[in-house]
PDB file of C-alpha atoms in Angstrom:
ATOM      1  CA  UNK A   1      14.358  -6.275  26.353  1.00  0.00           C
ATOM      2  CA  UNK A   2      12.980  -5.563  29.838  1.00  0.00           C
ATOM      3  CA  UNK A   3      13.253  -1.804  29.163  1.00  0.00           C
ATOM      4  CA  UNK A   4      11.375  -2.172  25.875  1.00  0.00           C
ATOM      5  CA  UNK A   5       8.690  -4.248  27.573  1.00  0.00           C
ATOM      6  CA  UNK A   6       8.308  -1.627  30.299  1.00  0.00           C
ATOM      7  CA  UNK A   7       8.097   1.262  27.812  1.00  0.00           C
ATOM      8  CA  UNK A   8       5.600  -0.604  25.632  1.00  0.00           C
ATOM      9  CA  UNK A   9       3.419  -1.519  28.620  1.00  0.00           C
ATOM     10  CA  UNK A  10       3.382   2.082  29.883  1.00  0.00           C
ATOM     11  CA  UNK A  11       2.497   3.420  26.418  1.00  0.00           C
ATOM     12  CA  UNK A  12      -0.392   0.972  25.941  1.00  0.00           C
ATOM     13  CA  UNK A  13      -1.704   1.807  29.414  1.00  0.00           C
ATOM     14  CA  UNK A  14      -1.567   5.525  28.523  1.00  0.00           C
ATOM     15  CA  UNK A  15      -3.447   4.984  25.269  1.00  0.00           C
ATOM     16  CA  UNK A  16      -6.018   2.823  27.047  1.00  0.00           C
ATOM     17  CA  UNK A  17      -6.381   5.487  29.726  1.00  0.00           C
ATOM     18  CA  UNK A  18      -7.575   7.960  27.089  1.00  0.00           C
ATOM     19  CA  UNK A  19     -10.762   5.947  26.612  1.00  0.00           C
ATOM     20  CA  UNK A  20     -11.364   5.682  30.367  1.00  0.00           C
ATOM     21  CA  UNK A  21     -10.630   9.362  31.021  1.00  0.00           C
ATOM     22  CA  UNK A  22     -12.836  10.441  28.133  1.00  0.00           C
ATOM     23  CA  UNK A  23     -15.753   8.317  29.348  1.00  0.00           C
ATOM     24  CA  UNK A  24     -15.249   9.471  32.948  1.00  0.00           C
ATOM     25  CA  UNK A  25     -15.536  13.063  31.776  1.00  0.00           C
ATOM     26  CA  UNK A  26     -18.319  12.701  29.207  1.00  0.00           C
ATOM     27  CA  UNK A  27     -20.580  10.044  30.726  1.00  0.00           C
ATOM     28  CA  UNK A  28     -21.614  12.128  33.769  1.00  0.00           C
ATOM     29  CA  UNK A  29     -21.573  15.266  31.575  1.00  0.00           C
ATOM     30  CA  UNK A  30     -18.688  16.973  33.379  1.00  0.00           C
ATOM     31  CA  UNK A  31     -17.468  18.556  30.135  1.00  0.00           C
ATOM     32  CA  UNK A  32     -18.706  18.728  26.555  1.00  0.00           C
ATOM     33  CA  UNK A  33     -16.854  16.698  23.881  1.00  0.00           C
ATOM     34  CA  UNK A  34     -15.614  19.725  21.914  1.00  0.00           C
ATOM     35  CA  UNK A  35     -14.071  21.354  24.978  1.00  0.00           C
ATOM     36  CA  UNK A  36     -12.624  18.024  26.127  1.00  0.00           C
ATOM     37  CA  UNK A  37     -10.884  17.736  22.750  1.00  0.00           C
ATOM     38  CA  UNK A  38      -9.522  21.282  22.970  1.00  0.00           C
ATOM     39  CA  UNK A  39      -8.208  20.757  26.491  1.00  0.00           C
ATOM     40  CA  UNK A  40      -6.651  17.458  25.470  1.00  0.00           C
ATOM     41  CA  UNK A  41      -4.934  18.961  22.404  1.00  0.00           C
ATOM     42  CA  UNK A  42      -3.643  22.066  24.199  1.00  0.00           C
ATOM     43  CA  UNK A  43      -2.323  20.011  27.137  1.00  0.00           C
ATOM     44  CA  UNK A  44      -0.616  17.526  24.820  1.00  0.00           C
ATOM     45  CA  UNK A  45       0.857  20.330  22.693  1.00  0.00           C
ATOM     46  CA  UNK A  46       2.336  22.024  25.756  1.00  0.00           C
ATOM     47  CA  UNK A  47       3.889  18.844  27.133  1.00  0.00           C
ATOM     48  CA  UNK A  48       5.282  17.692  23.773  1.00  0.00           C
ATOM     49  CA  UNK A  49       6.673  21.162  23.043  1.00  0.00           C
ATOM     50  CA  UNK A  50       8.416  21.231  26.415  1.00  0.00           C
ATOM     51  CA  UNK A  51       9.822  17.802  25.646  1.00  0.00           C
ATOM     52  CA  UNK A  52      11.261  19.056  22.355  1.00  0.00           C
ATOM     53  CA  UNK A  53      12.672  22.152  24.069  1.00  0.00           C
ATOM     54  CA  UNK A  54      14.387  20.116  26.778  1.00  0.00           C
ATOM     55  CA  UNK A  55      15.735  17.553  24.317  1.00  0.00           C
ATOM     56  CA  UNK A  56      16.748  19.731  21.348  1.00  0.00           C
ATOM     57  CA  UNK A  57      17.054  23.196  22.895  1.00  0.00           C
ATOM     58  CA  UNK A  58      14.574  24.696  20.449  1.00  0.00           C
ATOM     59  CA  UNK A  59      10.813  24.965  20.083  1.00  0.00           C
ATOM     60  CA  UNK A  60       8.984  22.766  17.559  1.00  0.00           C
ATOM     61  CA  UNK A  61       9.572  24.119  14.040  1.00  0.00           C
ATOM     62  CA  UNK A  62       6.057  24.672  12.751  1.00  0.00           C
ATOM     63  CA  UNK A  63       7.266  25.093   9.177  1.00  0.00           C
ATOM     64  CA  UNK A  64       8.010  21.362   9.059  1.00  0.00           C
ATOM     65  CA  UNK A  65       4.311  20.538   9.203  1.00  0.00           C
ATOM     66  CA  UNK A  66       2.843  17.721   7.135  1.00  0.00           C
ATOM     67  CA  UNK A  67      -0.760  18.838   6.446  1.00  0.00           C
ATOM     68  CA  UNK A  68      -2.178  15.358   5.824  1.00  0.00           C
ATOM     69  CA  UNK A  69      -0.766  14.137   9.147  1.00  0.00           C
ATOM     70  CA  UNK A  70      -2.316  17.088  10.973  1.00  0.00           C
ATOM     71  CA  UNK A  71      -5.666  16.443   9.307  1.00  0.00           C
ATOM     72  CA  UNK A  72      -5.551  12.756  10.227  1.00  0.00           C
ATOM     73  CA  UNK A  73      -4.708  13.312  13.889  1.00  0.00           C
ATOM     74  CA  UNK A  74      -7.280  16.138  14.116  1.00  0.00           C
ATOM     75  CA  UNK A  75     -10.048  13.888  12.766  1.00  0.00           C
ATOM     76  CA  UNK A  76      -8.990  11.113  15.146  1.00  0.00           C
ATOM     77  CA  UNK A  77      -9.153  13.422  18.178  1.00  0.00           C
ATOM     78  CA  UNK A  78     -12.475  15.101  17.369  1.00  0.00           C
ATOM     79  CA  UNK A  79     -14.415  12.009  16.308  1.00  0.00           C
ATOM     80  CA  UNK A  80     -12.981  10.080  19.286  1.00  0.00           C
ATOM     81  CA  UNK A  81     -14.495  12.500  21.794  1.00  0.00           C
ATOM     82  CA  UNK A  82     -17.894  12.810  20.116  1.00  0.00           C
ATOM     83  CA  UNK A  83     -18.127   9.023  19.682  1.00  0.00           C
ATOM     84  CA  UNK A  84     -17.647   8.472  23.412  1.00  0.00           C
ATOM     85  CA  UNK A  85     -20.785  10.463  24.190  1.00  0.00           C
ATOM     86  CA  UNK A  86     -22.688   7.491  22.693  1.00  0.00           C
ATOM     87  CA  UNK A  87     -20.495   4.411  23.362  1.00  0.00           C
ATOM     88  CA  UNK A  88     -19.219   2.441  26.324  1.00  0.00           C
ATOM     89  CA  UNK A  89     -15.474   2.408  26.956  1.00  0.00           C
ATOM     90  CA  UNK A  90     -14.848  -1.200  25.900  1.00  0.00           C
ATOM     91  CA  UNK A  91     -17.056  -1.056  22.813  1.00  0.00           C
ATOM     92  CA  UNK A  92     -15.506   2.227  21.725  1.00  0.00           C
ATOM     93  CA  UNK A  93     -11.966   0.891  22.090  1.00  0.00           C
ATOM     94  CA  UNK A  94     -12.836  -2.225  20.092  1.00  0.00           C
ATOM     95  CA  UNK A  95     -14.349  -0.233  17.217  1.00  0.00           C
ATOM     96  CA  UNK A  96     -11.399   2.179  17.328  1.00  0.00           C
ATOM     97  CA  UNK A  97      -8.769  -0.562  17.042  1.00  0.00           C
ATOM     98  CA  UNK A  98     -10.815  -2.318  14.360  1.00  0.00           C
ATOM     99  CA  UNK A  99     -10.820   0.912  12.359  1.00  0.00           C
ATOM    100  CA  UNK A 100      -7.063   1.361  12.825  1.00  0.00           C
ATOM    101  CA  UNK A 101      -6.021  -2.151  11.869  1.00  0.00           C
ATOM    102  CA  UNK A 102      -8.483  -2.699   9.019  1.00  0.00           C
ATOM    103  CA  UNK A 103      -7.519   0.655   7.496  1.00  0.00           C
ATOM    104  CA  UNK A 104      -3.845  -0.289   7.583  1.00  0.00           C
ATOM    105  CA  UNK A 105      -4.667  -3.683   6.028  1.00  0.00           C
ATOM    106  CA  UNK A 106      -6.616  -2.056   3.182  1.00  0.00           C
ATOM    107  CA  UNK A 107      -3.922   0.559   2.539  1.00  0.00           C
ATOM    108  CA  UNK A 108      -1.325  -2.202   2.346  1.00  0.00           C
ATOM    109  CA  UNK A 109      -3.524  -4.041  -0.146  1.00  0.00           C
ATOM    110  CA  UNK A 110      -3.974  -0.946  -2.313  1.00  0.00           C
ATOM    111  CA  UNK A 111      -0.223  -0.358  -2.303  1.00  0.00           C
ATOM    112  CA  UNK A 112       0.411  -3.834  -3.675  1.00  0.00           C
ATOM    113  CA  UNK A 113       1.221  -5.760  -0.504  1.00  0.00           C
ATOM    114  CA  UNK A 114       0.494  -9.460  -1.000  1.00  0.00           C
ATOM    115  CA  UNK A 115      -1.456 -11.445   1.601  1.00  0.00           C
ATOM    116  CA  UNK A 116      -1.627 -15.199   2.062  1.00  0.00           C
ATOM    117  CA  UNK A 117      -4.783 -17.293   2.385  1.00  0.00           C
ATOM    118  CA  UNK A 118      -4.206 -17.352   6.144  1.00  0.00           C
ATOM    119  CA  UNK A 119      -4.042 -13.553   6.238  1.00  0.00           C
ATOM    120  CA  UNK A 120      -7.279 -13.263   4.264  1.00  0.00           C
ATOM    121  CA  UNK A 121      -8.880 -15.754   6.652  1.00  0.00           C
ATOM    122  CA  UNK A 122      -7.819 -13.641   9.615  1.00  0.00           C
ATOM    123  CA  UNK A 123      -9.122 -10.511   7.906  1.00  0.00           C
ATOM    124  CA  UNK A 124     -12.474 -12.212   7.288  1.00  0.00           C
ATOM    125  CA  UNK A 125     -12.745 -13.331  10.930  1.00  0.00           C
ATOM    126  CA  UNK A 126     -11.978  -9.796  12.127  1.00  0.00           C
ATOM    127  CA  UNK A 127     -14.601  -8.255   9.841  1.00  0.00           C
ATOM    128  CA  UNK A 128     -17.149 -10.854  10.959  1.00  0.00           C
ATOM    129  CA  UNK A 129     -16.434  -9.921  14.587  1.00  0.00           C
ATOM    130  CA  UNK A 130     -17.037  -6.235  13.900  1.00  0.00           C
ATOM    131  CA  UNK A 131     -20.238  -6.945  11.942  1.00  0.00           C
ATOM    132  CA  UNK A 132     -21.496  -9.154  14.768  1.00  0.00           C
ATOM    133  CA  UNK A 133     -20.845  -6.354  17.257  1.00  0.00           C
ATOM    134  CA  UNK A 134     -22.817  -3.906  15.098  1.00  0.00           C
ATOM    135  CA  UNK A 135     -25.816  -6.172  14.401  1.00  0.00           C
ATOM    136  CA  UNK A 136     -29.114  -4.725  15.661  1.00  0.00           C
ATOM    137  CA  UNK A 137     -30.168  -5.976  19.076  1.00  0.00           C
ATOM    138  CA  UNK A 138     -30.583  -5.044  22.715  1.00  0.00           C
ATOM    139  CA  UNK A 139     -26.832  -4.852  23.341  1.00  0.00           C
ATOM    140  CA  UNK A 140     -25.819  -3.375  19.974  1.00  0.00           C
ATOM    141  CA  UNK A 141     -23.783  -0.157  20.183  1.00  0.00           C
ATOM    142  CA  UNK A 142     -25.287   3.121  19.086  1.00  0.00           C
ATOM    143  CA  UNK A 143     -24.926   3.217  15.251  1.00  0.00           C
ATOM    144  CA  UNK A 144     -23.879   6.869  15.089  1.00  0.00           C
ATOM    145  CA  UNK A 145     -21.390   6.419  17.918  1.00  0.00           C
ATOM    146  CA  UNK A 146     -19.910   3.360  16.202  1.00  0.00           C
ATOM    147  CA  UNK A 147     -19.647   5.246  12.898  1.00  0.00           C
ATOM    148  CA  UNK A 148     -17.894   8.191  14.560  1.00  0.00           C
ATOM    149  CA  UNK A 149     -15.422   5.887  16.309  1.00  0.00           C
ATOM    150  CA  UNK A 150     -14.780   3.950  13.100  1.00  0.00           C
ATOM    151  CA  UNK A 151     -13.866   7.237  11.392  1.00  0.00           C
ATOM    152  CA  UNK A 152     -11.601   8.076  14.328  1.00  0.00           C
ATOM    153  CA  UNK A 153      -9.870   4.703  14.016  1.00  0.00           C
ATOM    154  CA  UNK A 154      -9.482   5.044  10.258  1.00  0.00           C
ATOM    155  CA  UNK A 155      -7.934   8.495  10.729  1.00  0.00           C
ATOM    156  CA  UNK A 156      -5.467   7.125  13.295  1.00  0.00           C
ATOM    157  CA  UNK A 157      -4.598   4.297  10.916  1.00  0.00           C
ATOM    158  CA  UNK A 158      -3.839   6.809   8.153  1.00  0.00           C
ATOM    159  CA  UNK A 159      -1.812   8.928  10.582  1.00  0.00           C
ATOM    160  CA  UNK A 160       0.201   5.877  11.623  1.00  0.00           C
ATOM    161  CA  UNK A 161       1.025   5.115   7.992  1.00  0.00           C
ATOM    162  CA  UNK A 162       2.000   8.724   7.273  1.00  0.00           C
ATOM    163  CA  UNK A 163       4.200   8.793  10.387  1.00  0.00           C
ATOM    164  CA  UNK A 164       6.442   5.971   9.178  1.00  0.00           C
ATOM    165  CA  UNK A 165      10.078   6.964   8.862  1.00  0.00           C
ATOM    166  CA  UNK A 166       9.732  10.221  10.808  1.00  0.00           C
ATOM    167  CA  UNK A 167      13.210  11.394  11.791  1.00  0.00           C
ATOM    168  CA  UNK A 168      12.223  13.079  15.059  1.00  0.00           C
ATOM    169  CA  UNK A 169       8.887  11.628  16.258  1.00  0.00           C
ATOM    170  CA  UNK A 170       8.689  13.840  19.351  1.00  0.00           C
ATOM    171  CA  UNK A 171       8.996  17.064  17.366  1.00  0.00           C
ATOM    172  CA  UNK A 172       6.705  15.746  14.631  1.00  0.00           C
ATOM    173  CA  UNK A 173       3.970  14.994  17.177  1.00  0.00           C
ATOM    174  CA  UNK A 174       4.465  18.344  18.900  1.00  0.00           C
ATOM    175  CA  UNK A 175       4.077  20.082  15.520  1.00  0.00           C
ATOM    176  CA  UNK A 176       0.936  18.075  14.760  1.00  0.00           C
ATOM    177  CA  UNK A 177      -0.623  18.960  18.103  1.00  0.00           C
ATOM    178  CA  UNK A 178       0.261  22.646  17.823  1.00  0.00           C
ATOM    179  CA  UNK A 179      -1.340  22.820  14.377  1.00  0.00           C
ATOM    180  CA  UNK A 180      -4.429  21.050  15.762  1.00  0.00           C
ATOM    181  CA  UNK A 181      -5.025  23.728  18.412  1.00  0.00           C
ATOM    182  CA  UNK A 182      -6.766  26.253  16.124  1.00  0.00           C
ATOM    183  CA  UNK A 183      -9.064  23.705  14.377  1.00  0.00           C
ATOM    184  CA  UNK A 184     -10.183  22.254  17.703  1.00  0.00           C
ATOM    185  CA  UNK A 185     -10.947  25.724  19.035  1.00  0.00           C
ATOM    186  CA  UNK A 186     -13.014  26.345  15.897  1.00  0.00           C
ATOM    187  CA  UNK A 187     -14.955  23.162  16.671  1.00  0.00           C
ATOM    188  CA  UNK A 188     -15.532  24.611  20.129  1.00  0.00           C
ATOM    189  CA  UNK A 189     -16.953  27.759  18.558  1.00  0.00           C
ATOM    190  CA  UNK A 190     -19.247  25.704  16.342  1.00  0.00           C
ATOM    191  CA  UNK A 191     -20.644  23.967  19.464  1.00  0.00           C
ATOM    192  CA  UNK A 192     -20.498  27.070  21.649  1.00  0.00           C
ATOM    193  CA  UNK A 193     -24.070  26.584  22.817  1.00  0.00           C
ATOM    194  CA  UNK A 194     -23.175  23.186  24.289  1.00  0.00           C
ATOM    195  CA  UNK A 195     -20.039  24.286  26.159  1.00  0.00           C
ATOM    196  CA  UNK A 196     -19.986  23.371  29.846  1.00  0.00           C
ATOM    197  CA  UNK A 197     -16.969  22.627  32.014  1.00  0.00           C
ATOM    198  CA  UNK A 198     -16.855  21.372  35.598  1.00  0.00           C
ATOM    199  CA  UNK A 199     -13.492  21.490  37.415  1.00  0.00           C
ATOM    200  CA  UNK A 200     -13.285  17.693  37.483  1.00  0.00           C
ATOM    201  CA  UNK A 201     -14.051  17.527  33.755  1.00  0.00           C
ATOM    202  CA  UNK A 202     -11.274  20.021  33.060  1.00  0.00           C
ATOM    203  CA  UNK A 203      -8.874  17.981  35.185  1.00  0.00           C
ATOM    204  CA  UNK A 204      -9.762  14.798  33.282  1.00  0.00           C
ATOM    205  CA  UNK A 205      -9.177  16.578  29.961  1.00  0.00           C
ATOM    206  CA  UNK A 206      -5.765  17.814  31.119  1.00  0.00           C
ATOM    207  CA  UNK A 207      -4.846  14.327  32.324  1.00  0.00           C
ATOM    208  CA  UNK A 208      -5.902  12.873  28.977  1.00  0.00           C
ATOM    209  CA  UNK A 209      -3.829  15.423  27.076  1.00  0.00           C
ATOM    210  CA  UNK A 210      -0.711  15.860  29.174  1.00  0.00           C
ATOM    211  CA  UNK A 211      -0.331  12.329  30.529  1.00  0.00           C
ATOM    212  CA  UNK A 212      -2.234   9.807  28.410  1.00  0.00           C
ATOM    213  CA  UNK A 213      -1.573  11.575  25.094  1.00  0.00           C
ATOM    214  CA  UNK A 214       1.578  13.702  25.468  1.00  0.00           C
ATOM    215  CA  UNK A 215       3.570  11.479  27.820  1.00  0.00           C
ATOM    216  CA  UNK A 216       2.129   8.376  26.155  1.00  0.00           C
ATOM    217  CA  UNK A 217       3.409   9.466  22.731  1.00  0.00           C
ATOM    218  CA  UNK A 218       6.913  10.099  24.074  1.00  0.00           C
ATOM    219  CA  UNK A 219       7.093   6.695  25.765  1.00  0.00           C
ATOM    220  CA  UNK A 220       5.585   4.977  22.711  1.00  0.00           C
ATOM    221  CA  UNK A 221       8.186   6.348  20.336  1.00  0.00           C
ATOM    222  CA  UNK A 222      10.971   5.367  22.727  1.00  0.00           C
ATOM    223  CA  UNK A 223       9.546   1.838  22.631  1.00  0.00           C
ATOM    224  CA  UNK A 224       9.244   1.915  18.827  1.00  0.00           C
ATOM    225  CA  UNK A 225      13.010   2.207  18.556  1.00  0.00           C
ATOM    226  CA  UNK A 226      13.169  -1.459  19.566  1.00  0.00           C
ATOM    227  CA  UNK A 227       9.908  -2.785  18.077  1.00  0.00           C
ATOM    228  CA  UNK A 228       9.207  -3.917  14.538  1.00  0.00           C
ATOM    229  CA  UNK A 229       6.178  -2.395  12.795  1.00  0.00           C
ATOM    230  CA  UNK A 230       4.333  -5.711  13.087  1.00  0.00           C
ATOM    231  CA  UNK A 231       5.030  -6.037  16.811  1.00  0.00           C
ATOM    232  CA  UNK A 232       4.007  -2.413  17.341  1.00  0.00           C
ATOM    233  CA  UNK A 233       0.682  -3.061  15.592  1.00  0.00           C
ATOM    234  CA  UNK A 234       0.119  -6.334  17.420  1.00  0.00           C
ATOM    235  CA  UNK A 235       0.631  -5.004  20.964  1.00  0.00           C
ATOM    236  CA  UNK A 236      -2.089  -2.418  20.353  1.00  0.00           C
ATOM    237  CA  UNK A 237      -4.572  -5.285  20.130  1.00  0.00           C
ATOM    238  CA  UNK A 238      -4.450  -5.528  23.933  1.00  0.00           C
ATOM    239  CA  UNK A 239      -6.071  -2.089  24.283  1.00  0.00           C
ATOM    240  CA  UNK A 240      -9.760  -3.109  24.006  1.00  0.00           C
ATOM    241  CA  UNK A 241      -9.360  -5.732  26.728  1.00  0.00           C
ATOM    242  CA  UNK A 242      -7.609  -3.262  29.047  1.00  0.00           C
ATOM    243  CA  UNK A 243     -10.230  -0.582  28.376  1.00  0.00           C
ATOM    244  CA  UNK A 244     -13.098  -3.037  28.883  1.00  0.00           C
ATOM    245  CA  UNK A 245     -11.701  -4.055  32.276  1.00  0.00           C
ATOM    246  CA  UNK A 246     -11.192  -0.389  33.132  1.00  0.00           C
ATOM    247  CA  UNK A 247     -14.780   0.307  32.128  1.00  0.00           C
ATOM    248  CA  UNK A 248     -15.974  -2.380  34.537  1.00  0.00           C
ATOM    249  CA  UNK A 249     -13.736  -1.144  37.367  1.00  0.00           C
ATOM    250  CA  UNK A 250     -14.147   2.622  37.034  1.00  0.00           C
ATOM    251  CA  UNK A 251     -17.416   3.101  35.136  1.00  0.00           C
ATOM    252  CA  UNK A 252     -19.501   0.115  36.179  1.00  0.00           C
ATOM    253  CA  UNK A 253     -19.968  -0.931  32.546  1.00  0.00           C
ATOM    254  CA  UNK A 254     -21.097  -4.529  31.892  1.00  0.00           C
ATOM    255  CA  UNK A 255     -19.093  -7.080  29.905  1.00  0.00           C
ATOM    256  CA  UNK A 256     -21.755  -8.332  27.501  1.00  0.00           C
ATOM    257  CA  UNK A 257     -21.564 -11.639  25.681  1.00  0.00           C
ATOM    258  CA  UNK A 258     -21.734  -9.788  22.358  1.00  0.00           C
ATOM    259  CA  UNK A 259     -18.718  -7.627  23.253  1.00  0.00           C
ATOM    260  CA  UNK A 260     -16.705 -10.628  24.448  1.00  0.00           C
ATOM    261  CA  UNK A 261     -17.431 -12.724  21.331  1.00  0.00           C
ATOM    262  CA  UNK A 262     -16.845  -9.804  18.959  1.00  0.00           C
ATOM    263  CA  UNK A 263     -13.582  -8.982  20.735  1.00  0.00           C
ATOM    264  CA  UNK A 264     -12.359 -12.559  20.477  1.00  0.00           C
ATOM    265  CA  UNK A 265     -13.173 -12.731  16.750  1.00  0.00           C
ATOM    266  CA  UNK A 266     -11.818  -9.305  15.833  1.00  0.00           C
ATOM    267  CA  UNK A 267      -8.629  -9.454  17.897  1.00  0.00           C
ATOM    268  CA  UNK A 268      -7.949 -13.080  17.016  1.00  0.00           C
ATOM    269  CA  UNK A 269      -8.432 -12.409  13.315  1.00  0.00           C
ATOM    270  CA  UNK A 270      -6.158  -9.387  13.253  1.00  0.00           C
ATOM    271  CA  UNK A 271      -3.534 -11.185  15.356  1.00  0.00           C
ATOM    272  CA  UNK A 272      -3.591 -13.957  12.730  1.00  0.00           C
ATOM    273  CA  UNK A 273      -3.030 -11.389   9.975  1.00  0.00           C
ATOM    274  CA  UNK A 274      -0.172  -9.744  11.862  1.00  0.00           C
ATOM    275  CA  UNK A 275       1.492 -13.045  12.729  1.00  0.00           C
ATOM    276  CA  UNK A 276       1.335 -14.175   9.108  1.00  0.00           C
ATOM    277  CA  UNK A 277       2.753 -10.880   7.876  1.00  0.00           C
ATOM    278  CA  UNK A 278       5.578 -11.113  10.407  1.00  0.00           C
ATOM    279  CA  UNK A 279       6.369 -14.627   9.199  1.00  0.00           C
ATOM    280  CA  UNK A 280       6.386 -13.496   5.576  1.00  0.00           C
ATOM    281  CA  UNK A 281       9.033 -10.844   6.297  1.00  0.00           C
ATOM    282  CA  UNK A 282      11.596 -13.158   7.849  1.00  0.00           C
TER     283      UNK A 282
END
């Protein structure tokens, strides 16, 4: 249990670090979002491929690609970076996780999963929290940035669903990242006029890809061997709080009352849904 706790904690810290690293690179304009995404994808692909090579003594088999999974992770990565040019770290993480969890809830509903009154209550509280966060006002997040991050979260939610039952998660993720390299480079070409890279921005992109993404995925899937799907979804709810604190510590971002109240409503509501679903499966 202590090993699982350690692996889970490290993975969540890695995922949270992606938001901080992205904001550190984009906020002071050290690198453009398209190039940041490309550097992140290439770095992650290299690390994950090396992991597969060391573990299985062969390179990732690209013929085993699942196109919908590649599309989902590509959309998550691209919209994530562009959203963070317009959002604070904590707000972005909250919208991202809201998109992930609410997408998974809706997909479960469409596929015939039954929810109790308590689950619907939790869902309603979570939606109310997100709507409150997005209401117009002095501290409201940028609408376009919030929309981009919501799409990123929805894409990650779809990817998570498609990734269920993967036999070799490390190779599957390496394949996904390798197939994402060309599309992200094409995005770079589309925004060629905006390309700019400072050495520190490049370093932050590499850290995001190789450590927070590549290493984070490996540790996460090691943890998933001992976590139920519900527990895996629930522990991700800690990410917005970690990112918000990181935003205060490393970026000087304020903790607004709106963000705190929206976080409490959204995370509390989704936790209620997850707890009820866990109870229904016993």
